[in-house]
mmCIF file of C-alpha atoms in Angstrom:
data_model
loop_
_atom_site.group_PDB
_atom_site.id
_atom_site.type_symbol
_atom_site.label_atom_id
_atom_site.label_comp_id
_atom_site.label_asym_id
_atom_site.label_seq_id
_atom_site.Cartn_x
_atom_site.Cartn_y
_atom_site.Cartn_z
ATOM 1 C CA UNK R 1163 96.811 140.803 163.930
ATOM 2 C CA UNK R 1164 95.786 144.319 164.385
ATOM 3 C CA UNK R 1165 93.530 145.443 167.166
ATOM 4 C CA UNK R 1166 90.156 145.948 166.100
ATOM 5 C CA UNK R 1167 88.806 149.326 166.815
ATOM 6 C CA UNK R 1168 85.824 151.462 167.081
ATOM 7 C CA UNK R 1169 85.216 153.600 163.894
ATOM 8 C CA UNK R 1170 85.294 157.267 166.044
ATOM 9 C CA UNK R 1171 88.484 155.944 167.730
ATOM 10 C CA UNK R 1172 90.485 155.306 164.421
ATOM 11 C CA UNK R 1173 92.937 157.810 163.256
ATOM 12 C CA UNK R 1174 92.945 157.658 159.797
ATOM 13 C CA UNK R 1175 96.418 159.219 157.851
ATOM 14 C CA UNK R 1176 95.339 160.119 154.252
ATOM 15 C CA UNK R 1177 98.177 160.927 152.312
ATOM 16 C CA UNK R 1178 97.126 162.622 148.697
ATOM 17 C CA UNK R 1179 93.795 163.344 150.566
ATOM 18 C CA UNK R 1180 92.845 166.744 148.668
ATOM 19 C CA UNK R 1181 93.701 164.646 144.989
ATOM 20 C CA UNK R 1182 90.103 163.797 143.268
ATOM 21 C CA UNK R 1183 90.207 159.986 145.040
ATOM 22 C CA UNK R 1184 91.829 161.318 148.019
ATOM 23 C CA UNK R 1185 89.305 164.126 148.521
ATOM 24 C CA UNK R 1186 86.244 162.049 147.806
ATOM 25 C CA UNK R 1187 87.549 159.027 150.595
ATOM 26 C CA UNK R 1188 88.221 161.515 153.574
ATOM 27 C CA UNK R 1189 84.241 162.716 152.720
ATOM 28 C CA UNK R 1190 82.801 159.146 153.350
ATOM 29 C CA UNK R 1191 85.552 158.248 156.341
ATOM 30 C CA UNK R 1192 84.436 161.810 158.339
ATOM 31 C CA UNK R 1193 80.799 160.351 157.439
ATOM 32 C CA UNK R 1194 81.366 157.295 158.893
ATOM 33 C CA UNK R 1195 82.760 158.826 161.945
ATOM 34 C CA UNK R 1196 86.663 158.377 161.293
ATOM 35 C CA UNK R 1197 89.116 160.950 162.783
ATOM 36 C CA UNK R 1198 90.917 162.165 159.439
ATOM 37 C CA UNK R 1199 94.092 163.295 158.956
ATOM 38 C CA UNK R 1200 95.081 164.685 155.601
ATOM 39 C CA UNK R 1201 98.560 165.366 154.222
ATOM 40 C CA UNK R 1202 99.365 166.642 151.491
ATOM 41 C CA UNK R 1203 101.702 168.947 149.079
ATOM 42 C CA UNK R 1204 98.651 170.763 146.685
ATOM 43 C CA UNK R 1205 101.067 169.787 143.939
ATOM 44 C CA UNK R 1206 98.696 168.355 142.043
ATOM 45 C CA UNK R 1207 95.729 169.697 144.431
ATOM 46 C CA UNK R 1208 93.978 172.735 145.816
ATOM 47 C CA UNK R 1209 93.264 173.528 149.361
ATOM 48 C CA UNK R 1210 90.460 174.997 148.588
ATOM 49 C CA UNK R 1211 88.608 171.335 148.419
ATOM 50 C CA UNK R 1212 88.583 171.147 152.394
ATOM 51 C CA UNK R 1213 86.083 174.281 152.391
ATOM 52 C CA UNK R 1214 83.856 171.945 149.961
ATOM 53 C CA UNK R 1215 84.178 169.150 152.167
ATOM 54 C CA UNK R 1216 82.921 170.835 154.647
ATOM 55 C CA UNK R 1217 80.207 171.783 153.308
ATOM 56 C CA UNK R 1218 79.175 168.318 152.544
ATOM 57 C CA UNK R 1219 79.741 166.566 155.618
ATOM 58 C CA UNK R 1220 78.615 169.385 157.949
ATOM 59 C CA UNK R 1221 80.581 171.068 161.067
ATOM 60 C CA UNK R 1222 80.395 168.456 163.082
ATOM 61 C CA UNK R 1223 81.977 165.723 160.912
ATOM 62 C CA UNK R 1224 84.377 168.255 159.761
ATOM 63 C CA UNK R 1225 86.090 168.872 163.073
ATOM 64 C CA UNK R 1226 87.665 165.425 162.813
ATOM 65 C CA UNK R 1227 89.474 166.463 160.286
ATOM 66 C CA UNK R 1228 93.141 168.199 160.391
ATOM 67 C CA UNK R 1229 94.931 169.130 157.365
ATOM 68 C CA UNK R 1230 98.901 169.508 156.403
ATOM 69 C CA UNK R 1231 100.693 170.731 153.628
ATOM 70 C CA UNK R 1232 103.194 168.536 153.270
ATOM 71 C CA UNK R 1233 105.446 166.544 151.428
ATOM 72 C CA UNK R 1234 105.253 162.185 151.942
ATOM 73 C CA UNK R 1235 109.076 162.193 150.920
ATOM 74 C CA UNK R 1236 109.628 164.661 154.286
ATOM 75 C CA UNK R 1237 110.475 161.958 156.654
ATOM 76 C CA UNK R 1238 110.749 165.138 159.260
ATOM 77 C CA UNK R 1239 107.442 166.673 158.603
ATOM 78 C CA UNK R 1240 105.387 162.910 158.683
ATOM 79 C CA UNK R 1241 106.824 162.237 161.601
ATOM 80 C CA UNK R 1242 105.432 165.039 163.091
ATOM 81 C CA UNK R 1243 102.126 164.555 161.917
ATOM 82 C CA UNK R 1244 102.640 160.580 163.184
ATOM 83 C CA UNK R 1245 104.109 161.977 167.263
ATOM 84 C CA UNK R 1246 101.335 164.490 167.190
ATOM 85 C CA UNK R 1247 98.172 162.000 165.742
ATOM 86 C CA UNK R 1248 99.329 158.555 166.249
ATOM 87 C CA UNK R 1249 97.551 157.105 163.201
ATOM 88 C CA UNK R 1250 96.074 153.915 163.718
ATOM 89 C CA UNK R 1251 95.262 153.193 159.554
ATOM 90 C CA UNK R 1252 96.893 154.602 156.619
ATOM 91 C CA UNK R 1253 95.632 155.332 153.153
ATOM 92 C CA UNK R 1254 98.323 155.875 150.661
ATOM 93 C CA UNK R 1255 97.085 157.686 147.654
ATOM 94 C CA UNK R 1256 99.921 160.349 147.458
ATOM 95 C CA UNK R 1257 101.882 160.102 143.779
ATOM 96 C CA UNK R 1258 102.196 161.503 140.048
ATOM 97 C CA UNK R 1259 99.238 159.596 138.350
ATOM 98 C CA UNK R 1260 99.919 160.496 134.392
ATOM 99 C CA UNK R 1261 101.102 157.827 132.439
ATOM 100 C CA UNK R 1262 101.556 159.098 129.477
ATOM 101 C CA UNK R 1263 104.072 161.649 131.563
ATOM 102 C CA UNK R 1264 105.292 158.801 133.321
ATOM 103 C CA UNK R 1265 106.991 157.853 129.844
ATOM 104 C CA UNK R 1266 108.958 161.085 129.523
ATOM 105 C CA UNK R 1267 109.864 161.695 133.321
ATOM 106 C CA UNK R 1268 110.408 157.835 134.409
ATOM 107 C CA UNK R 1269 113.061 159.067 136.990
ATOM 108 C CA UNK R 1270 110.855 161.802 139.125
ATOM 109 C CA UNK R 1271 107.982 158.529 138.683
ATOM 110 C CA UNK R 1272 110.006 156.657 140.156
ATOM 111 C CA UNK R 1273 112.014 159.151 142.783
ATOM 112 C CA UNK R 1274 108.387 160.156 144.247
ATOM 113 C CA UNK R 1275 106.167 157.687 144.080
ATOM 114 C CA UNK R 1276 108.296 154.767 145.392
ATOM 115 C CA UNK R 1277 110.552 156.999 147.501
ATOM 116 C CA UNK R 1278 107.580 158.587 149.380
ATOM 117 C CA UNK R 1279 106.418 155.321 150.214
ATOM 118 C CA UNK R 1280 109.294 154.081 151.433
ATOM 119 C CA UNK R 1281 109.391 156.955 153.893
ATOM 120 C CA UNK R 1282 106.164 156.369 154.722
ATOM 121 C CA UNK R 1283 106.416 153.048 156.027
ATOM 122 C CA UNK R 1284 109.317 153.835 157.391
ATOM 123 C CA UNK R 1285 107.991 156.011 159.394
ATOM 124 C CA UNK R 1286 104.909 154.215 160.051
ATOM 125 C CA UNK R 1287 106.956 151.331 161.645
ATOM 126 C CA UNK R 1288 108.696 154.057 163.392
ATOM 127 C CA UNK R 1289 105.781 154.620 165.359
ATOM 128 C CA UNK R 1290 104.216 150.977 165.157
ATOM 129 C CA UNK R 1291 101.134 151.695 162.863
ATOM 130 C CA UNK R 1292 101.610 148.863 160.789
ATOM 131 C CA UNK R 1293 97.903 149.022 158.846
ATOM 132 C CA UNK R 1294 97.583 150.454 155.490
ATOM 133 C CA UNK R 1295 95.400 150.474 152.402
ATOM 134 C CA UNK R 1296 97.474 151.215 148.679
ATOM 135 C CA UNK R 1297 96.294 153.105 146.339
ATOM 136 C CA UNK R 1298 96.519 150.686 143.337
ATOM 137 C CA UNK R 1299 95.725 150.633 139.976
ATOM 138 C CA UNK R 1300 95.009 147.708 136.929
ATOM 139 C CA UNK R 1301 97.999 149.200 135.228
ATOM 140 C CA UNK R 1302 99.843 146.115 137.200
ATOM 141 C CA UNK R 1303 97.771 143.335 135.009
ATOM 142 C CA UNK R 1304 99.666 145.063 131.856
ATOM 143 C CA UNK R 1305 98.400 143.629 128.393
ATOM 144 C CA UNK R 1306 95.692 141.072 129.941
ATOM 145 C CA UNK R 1307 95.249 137.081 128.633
ATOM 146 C CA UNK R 1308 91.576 137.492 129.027
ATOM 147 C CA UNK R 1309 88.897 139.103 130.215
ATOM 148 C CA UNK R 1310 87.422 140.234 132.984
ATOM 149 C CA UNK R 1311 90.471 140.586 134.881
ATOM 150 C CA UNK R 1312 90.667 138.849 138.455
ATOM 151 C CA UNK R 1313 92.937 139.296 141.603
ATOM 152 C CA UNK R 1314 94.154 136.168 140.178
ATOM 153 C CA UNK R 1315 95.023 137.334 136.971
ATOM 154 C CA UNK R 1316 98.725 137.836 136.569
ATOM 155 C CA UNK R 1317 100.444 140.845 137.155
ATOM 156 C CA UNK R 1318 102.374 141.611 133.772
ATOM 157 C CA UNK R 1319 105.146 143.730 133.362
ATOM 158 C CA UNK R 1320 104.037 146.831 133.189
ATOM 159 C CA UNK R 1321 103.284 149.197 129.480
ATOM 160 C CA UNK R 1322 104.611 152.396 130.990
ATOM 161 C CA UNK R 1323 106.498 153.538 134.552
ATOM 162 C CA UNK R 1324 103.305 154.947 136.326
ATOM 163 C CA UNK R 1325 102.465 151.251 136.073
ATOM 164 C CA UNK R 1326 105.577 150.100 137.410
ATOM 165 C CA UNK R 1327 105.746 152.430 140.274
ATOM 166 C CA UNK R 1328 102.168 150.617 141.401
ATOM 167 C CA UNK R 1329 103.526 147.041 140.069
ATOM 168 C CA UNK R 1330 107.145 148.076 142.589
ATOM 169 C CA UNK R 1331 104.947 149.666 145.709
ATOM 170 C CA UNK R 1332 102.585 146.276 145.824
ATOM 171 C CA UNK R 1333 105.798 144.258 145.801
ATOM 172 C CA UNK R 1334 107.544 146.475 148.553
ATOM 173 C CA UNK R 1335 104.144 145.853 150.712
ATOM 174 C CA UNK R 1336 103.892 142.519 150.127
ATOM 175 C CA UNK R 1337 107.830 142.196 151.583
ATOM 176 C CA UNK R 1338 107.233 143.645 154.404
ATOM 177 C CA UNK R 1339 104.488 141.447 155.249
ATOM 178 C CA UNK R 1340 106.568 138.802 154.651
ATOM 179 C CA UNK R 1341 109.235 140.262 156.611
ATOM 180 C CA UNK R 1342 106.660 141.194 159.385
ATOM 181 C CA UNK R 1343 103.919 139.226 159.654
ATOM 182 C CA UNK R 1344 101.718 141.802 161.892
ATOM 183 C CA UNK R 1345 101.281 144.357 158.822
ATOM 184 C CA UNK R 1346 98.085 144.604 157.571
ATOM 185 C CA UNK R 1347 97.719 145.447 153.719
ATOM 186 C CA UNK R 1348 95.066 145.744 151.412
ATOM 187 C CA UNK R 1349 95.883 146.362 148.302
ATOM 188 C CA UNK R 1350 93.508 148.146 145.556
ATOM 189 C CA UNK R 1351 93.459 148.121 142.163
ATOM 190 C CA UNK R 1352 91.297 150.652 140.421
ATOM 191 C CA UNK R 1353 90.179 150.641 137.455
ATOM 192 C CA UNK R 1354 89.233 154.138 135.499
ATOM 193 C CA UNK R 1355 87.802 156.478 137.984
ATOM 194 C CA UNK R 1356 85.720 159.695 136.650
ATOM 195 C CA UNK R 1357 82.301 161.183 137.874
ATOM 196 C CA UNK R 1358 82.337 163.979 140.727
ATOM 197 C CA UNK R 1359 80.782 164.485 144.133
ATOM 198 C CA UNK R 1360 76.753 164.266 142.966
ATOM 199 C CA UNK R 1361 76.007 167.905 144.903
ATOM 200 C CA UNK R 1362 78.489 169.013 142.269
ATOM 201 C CA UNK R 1363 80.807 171.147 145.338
ATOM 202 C CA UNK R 1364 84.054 168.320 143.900
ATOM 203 C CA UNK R 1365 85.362 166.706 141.632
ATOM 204 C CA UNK R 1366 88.190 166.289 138.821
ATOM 205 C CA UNK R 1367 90.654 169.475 139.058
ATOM 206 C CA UNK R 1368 93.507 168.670 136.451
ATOM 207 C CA UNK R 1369 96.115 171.320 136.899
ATOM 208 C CA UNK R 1370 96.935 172.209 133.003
ATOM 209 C CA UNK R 1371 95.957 169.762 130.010
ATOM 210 C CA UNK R 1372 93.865 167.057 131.662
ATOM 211 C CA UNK R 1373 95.647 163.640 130.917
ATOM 212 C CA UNK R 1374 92.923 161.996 132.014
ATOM 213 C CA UNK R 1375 89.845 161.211 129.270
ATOM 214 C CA UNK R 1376 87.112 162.237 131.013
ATOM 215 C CA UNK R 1377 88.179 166.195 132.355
ATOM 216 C CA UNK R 1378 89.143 166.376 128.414
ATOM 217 C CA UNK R 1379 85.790 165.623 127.236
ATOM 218 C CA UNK R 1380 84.227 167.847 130.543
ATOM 219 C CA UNK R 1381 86.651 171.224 129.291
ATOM 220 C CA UNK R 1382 85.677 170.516 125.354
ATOM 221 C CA UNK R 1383 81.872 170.288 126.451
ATOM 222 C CA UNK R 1384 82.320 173.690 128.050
ATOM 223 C CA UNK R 1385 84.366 175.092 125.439
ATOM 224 C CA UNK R 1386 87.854 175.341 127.252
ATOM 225 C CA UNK R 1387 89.474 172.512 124.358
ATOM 226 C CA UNK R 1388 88.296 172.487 120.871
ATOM 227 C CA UNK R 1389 88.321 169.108 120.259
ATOM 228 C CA UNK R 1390 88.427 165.467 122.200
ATOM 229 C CA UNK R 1391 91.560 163.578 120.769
ATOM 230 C CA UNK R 1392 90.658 159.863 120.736
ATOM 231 C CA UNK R 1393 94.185 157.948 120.840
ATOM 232 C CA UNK R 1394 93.895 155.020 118.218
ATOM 233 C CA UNK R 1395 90.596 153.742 117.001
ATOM 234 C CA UNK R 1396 92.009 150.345 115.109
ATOM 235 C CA UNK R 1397 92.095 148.058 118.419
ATOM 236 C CA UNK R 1398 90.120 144.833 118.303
ATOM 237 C CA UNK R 1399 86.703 146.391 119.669
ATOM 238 C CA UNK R 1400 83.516 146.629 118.897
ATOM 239 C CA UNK R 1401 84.276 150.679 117.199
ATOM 240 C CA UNK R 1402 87.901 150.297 117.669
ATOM 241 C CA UNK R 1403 88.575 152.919 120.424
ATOM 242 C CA UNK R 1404 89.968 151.160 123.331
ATOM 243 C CA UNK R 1405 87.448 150.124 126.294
ATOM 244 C CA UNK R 1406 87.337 150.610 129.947
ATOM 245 C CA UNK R 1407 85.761 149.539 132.839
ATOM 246 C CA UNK R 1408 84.687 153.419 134.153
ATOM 247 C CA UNK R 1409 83.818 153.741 138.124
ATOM 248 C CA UNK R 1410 82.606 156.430 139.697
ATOM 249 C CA UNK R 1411 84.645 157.953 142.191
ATOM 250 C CA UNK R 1412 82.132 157.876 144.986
ATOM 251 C CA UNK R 1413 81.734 153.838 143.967
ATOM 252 C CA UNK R 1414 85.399 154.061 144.501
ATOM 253 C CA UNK R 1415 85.801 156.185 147.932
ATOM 254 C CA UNK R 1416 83.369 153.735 149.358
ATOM 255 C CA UNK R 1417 85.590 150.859 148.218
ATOM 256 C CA UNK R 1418 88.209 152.445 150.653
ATOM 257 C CA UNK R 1419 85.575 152.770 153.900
ATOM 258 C CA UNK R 1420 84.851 149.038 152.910
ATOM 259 C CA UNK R 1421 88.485 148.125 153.035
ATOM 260 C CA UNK R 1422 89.016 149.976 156.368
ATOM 261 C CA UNK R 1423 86.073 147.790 158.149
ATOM 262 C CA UNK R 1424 87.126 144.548 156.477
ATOM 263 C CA UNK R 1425 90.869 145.449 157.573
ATOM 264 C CA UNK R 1426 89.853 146.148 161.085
ATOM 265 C CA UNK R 1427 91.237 143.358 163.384
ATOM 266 C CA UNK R 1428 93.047 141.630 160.575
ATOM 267 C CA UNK R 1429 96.273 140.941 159.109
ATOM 268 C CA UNK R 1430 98.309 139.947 156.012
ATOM 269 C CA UNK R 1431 98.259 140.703 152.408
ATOM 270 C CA UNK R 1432 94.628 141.012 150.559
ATOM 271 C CA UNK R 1433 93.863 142.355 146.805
ATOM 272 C CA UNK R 1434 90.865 143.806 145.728
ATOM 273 C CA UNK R 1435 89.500 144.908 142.257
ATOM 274 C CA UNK R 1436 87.390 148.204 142.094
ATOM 275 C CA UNK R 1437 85.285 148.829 139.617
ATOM 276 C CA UNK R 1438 82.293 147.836 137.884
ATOM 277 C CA UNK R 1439 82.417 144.871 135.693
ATOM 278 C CA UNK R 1440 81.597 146.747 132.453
ATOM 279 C CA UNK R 1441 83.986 148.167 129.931
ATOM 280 C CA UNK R 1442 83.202 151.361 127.876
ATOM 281 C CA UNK R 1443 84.823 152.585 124.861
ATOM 282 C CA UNK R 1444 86.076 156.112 124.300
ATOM 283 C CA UNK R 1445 83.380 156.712 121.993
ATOM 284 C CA UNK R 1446 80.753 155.370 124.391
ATOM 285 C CA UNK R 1447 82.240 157.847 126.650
ATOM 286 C CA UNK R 1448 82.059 160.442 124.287
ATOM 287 C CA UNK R 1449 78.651 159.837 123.441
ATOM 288 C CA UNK R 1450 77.132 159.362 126.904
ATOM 289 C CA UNK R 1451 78.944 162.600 127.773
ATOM 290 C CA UNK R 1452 77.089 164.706 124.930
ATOM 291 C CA UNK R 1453 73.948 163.564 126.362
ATOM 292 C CA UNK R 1454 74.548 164.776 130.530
ATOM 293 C CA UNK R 1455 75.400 168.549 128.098
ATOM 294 C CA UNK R 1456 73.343 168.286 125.905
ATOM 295 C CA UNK R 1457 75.378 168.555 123.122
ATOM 296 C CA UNK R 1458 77.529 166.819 120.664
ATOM 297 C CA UNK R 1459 81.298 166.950 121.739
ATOM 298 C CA UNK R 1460 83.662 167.211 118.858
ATOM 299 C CA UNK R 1461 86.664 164.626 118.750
ATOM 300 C CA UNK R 1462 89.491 164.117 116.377
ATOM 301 C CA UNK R 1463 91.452 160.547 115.731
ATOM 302 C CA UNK R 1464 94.909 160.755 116.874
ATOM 303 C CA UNK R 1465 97.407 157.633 116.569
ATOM 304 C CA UNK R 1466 97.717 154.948 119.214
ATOM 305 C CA UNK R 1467 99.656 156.307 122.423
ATOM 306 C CA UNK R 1468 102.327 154.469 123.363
ATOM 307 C CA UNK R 1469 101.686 152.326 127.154
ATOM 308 C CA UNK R 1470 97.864 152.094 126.324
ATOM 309 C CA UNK R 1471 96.247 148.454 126.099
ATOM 310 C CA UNK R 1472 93.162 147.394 123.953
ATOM 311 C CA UNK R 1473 90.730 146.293 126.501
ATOM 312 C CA UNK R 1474 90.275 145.890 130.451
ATOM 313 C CA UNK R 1475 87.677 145.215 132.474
ATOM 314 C CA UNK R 1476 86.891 143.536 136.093
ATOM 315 C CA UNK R 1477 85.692 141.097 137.990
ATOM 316 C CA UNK R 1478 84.874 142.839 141.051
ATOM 317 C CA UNK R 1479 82.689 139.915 142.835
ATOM 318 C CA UNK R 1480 85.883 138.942 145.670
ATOM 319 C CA UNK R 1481 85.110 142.718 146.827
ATOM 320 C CA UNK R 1482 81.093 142.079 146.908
ATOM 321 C CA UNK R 1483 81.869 138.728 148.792
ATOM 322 C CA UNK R 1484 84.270 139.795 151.355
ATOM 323 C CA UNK R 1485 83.960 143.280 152.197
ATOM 324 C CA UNK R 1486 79.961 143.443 150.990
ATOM 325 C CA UNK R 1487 80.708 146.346 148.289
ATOM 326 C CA UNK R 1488 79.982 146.672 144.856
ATOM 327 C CA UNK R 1489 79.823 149.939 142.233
ATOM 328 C CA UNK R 1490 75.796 151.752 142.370
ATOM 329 C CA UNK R 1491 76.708 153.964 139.308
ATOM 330 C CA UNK R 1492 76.573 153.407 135.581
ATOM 331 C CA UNK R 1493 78.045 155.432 133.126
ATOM 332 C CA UNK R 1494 75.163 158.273 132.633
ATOM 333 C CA UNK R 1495 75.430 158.880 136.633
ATOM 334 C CA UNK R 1496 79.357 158.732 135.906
ATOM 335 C CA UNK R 1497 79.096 161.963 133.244
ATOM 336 C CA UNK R 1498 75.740 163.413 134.377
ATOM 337 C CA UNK R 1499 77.968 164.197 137.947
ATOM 338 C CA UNK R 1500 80.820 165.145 136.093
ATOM 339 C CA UNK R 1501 79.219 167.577 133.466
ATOM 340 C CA UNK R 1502 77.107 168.980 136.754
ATOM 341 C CA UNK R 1503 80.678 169.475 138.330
ATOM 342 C CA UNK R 1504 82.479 171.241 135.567
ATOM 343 C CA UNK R 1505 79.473 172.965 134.636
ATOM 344 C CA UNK R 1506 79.133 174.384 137.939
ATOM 345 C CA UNK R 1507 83.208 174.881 138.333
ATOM 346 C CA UNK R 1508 84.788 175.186 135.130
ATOM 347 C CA UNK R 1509 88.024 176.622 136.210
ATOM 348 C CA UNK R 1510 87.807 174.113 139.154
ATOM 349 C CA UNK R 1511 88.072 174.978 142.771
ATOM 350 C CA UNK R 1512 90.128 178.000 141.734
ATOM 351 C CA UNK R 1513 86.574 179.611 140.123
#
């Protein structure tokens, strides 16, 4: 079991922490009084986002927070970071996260994302911190039976090798609980996260062509793309674009400062669903999004991609039970905070 502890004495290691989830989390862990350490290699990320999260959580907050640019798959420079901070929690958010890029580079999917949490925990047992929350995703239900999807639900194989990488890394975790009982996992599977920081300072920063829906539609409401392309619109749904359940990323950071406090003084292997029960199709997306601009956003209908399933949606209530959270924002919050983002950024945190 680990030892329960105070919230201000917890060293928290955030690994991906300047990514949109990662960025979001260390805001409501240095509001809730966690020490915060952040590593990262701005791969995929700018450092400019720790200026913004300053900002938000004020000077005070902000000094518990340390920063490193830094590679997870450097065994040398985490363990560093672990003699100098002694981190008693991990978050692991740290990985490529495009699946439809997942498809054409399966081996750097699978090189990074599973290799740099192998050194993680690796060196995490190293220096007997044996507590740590995953970053996961509903990828690892695949194709689902039914609808909503529960931590009961079974885990499919996977429609594409982001998926698998998730569907491996829960396995691996799992193992080494069963290995060694005194880890402490919590595993999280997140559904689609969009939306931005409501005071607008962060948010989505997609480095190139955003292979995410929702930065699309954000940079063709601004006029940086031309059109939306909607991938498929013959799947069995009510207007035949596929559906989604859509959470907003603060909904989602919170999900991880829930986790933490149910964690604390626990052990073993626990699942959780995030999201918010509903599903959304594209064009709902679409649609909702042209009223937060104002405007109508053009899209075009493209051919199914390949990895992409009809439908999913969850059943969040073992997350409102146990660790007392549930999602606060519907789908207007979700693009009215991510049009007020891009609007107010629209080259990002490099504008």
């Amino acid at each position: 079991m680990s030892e329960k502890i105070a919230a201000q004495d917890t060293c928290v290691l955030v690994t991906g922490g300047a990514g949109f989830i990662g960025s979001h989390t260390v805001v409501e862990l240095l509001q809730g009084g966690y020490r915060v350490v952040v590593v990262d290699d701005l791969s995929n990320a700018s450092a400019k986002v720790f200026d913004r999260i300053r900002t938000i959580v004020g000077d005070e907050a902000a000094a518990n927070l340390t920063f490193y640019e830094a590679d997870v798959n450097d065994r040398a420079a985490l363990s560093k970071v672990f003699d100098e901070h002694q981190p008693d929690r991990v978050i692991h958010f740290a990985g490529y996260k495009a699946v439809g890029e997942s498809v054409s580079k399966p081996i750097e999917y699978y090189a990074n994302n599973i290799g740099n949490t192998l050194t993680l925990v690796d060196v995490m047992r190293e220096h007997g911190c044996t507590s740590i929350i995953f970053s996961s995703s509903a990828t690892v239900y695949g194709d689902p039976d039914s609808l909503p999807l529960t931590e009961k639900s079974p885990k499919k194989p996977a429609t594409n090798p982001y998926g698998w990488t998730k569907w491996m890394i829960e396995q691996i975790l799992t193992d080494l609980h069963t290995a060694d009982p005194a880890w402490n996992v919590v595993l999280l599977r997140y559904f689609n996260p969009i939306g931005a920081h409501p005071s607008g300072l962060m948010g989505e920063d997609p480095k190139g062509i955003p292979n995410n829906l929702v930065p699309y539609v954000a940079q063709t409401a601004i006029g940086k793309r031309d059109a939306v392309h909607v991938f498929g619109n013959d799947y069995d749904t009510p207007d035949g674009t596929g559906v989604r359940d859509y959470i907003h990323v603060v909904d989602l950071a919170r999900g991880h400062a829930a986790a933490l406090a149910w964690m604390n003084g626990r052990s073993g292997v626990e699942v959780f669903n995030l999201g918010t029960g509903t599903g959304t199709s594209v064009l709902q997306i679409i649609e909702a999004f042209s009223k937060a601009c104002g405007h109508e956003i053009p899209y075009v209908i493209e051919p199914r991609r390949s990895g992409d399933v009809t439908a999913n949606y969850a059943d969040c209530s073992k997350a409102r039970e146990l660790m007392g959270w549930e999602a606060q924002f519907d789908i207007d919050d979700m693009c009215r905070d991510s049009w007020n983002w891009q609007s107010h950024n629209p080259d990002g945190y490099e504008g």
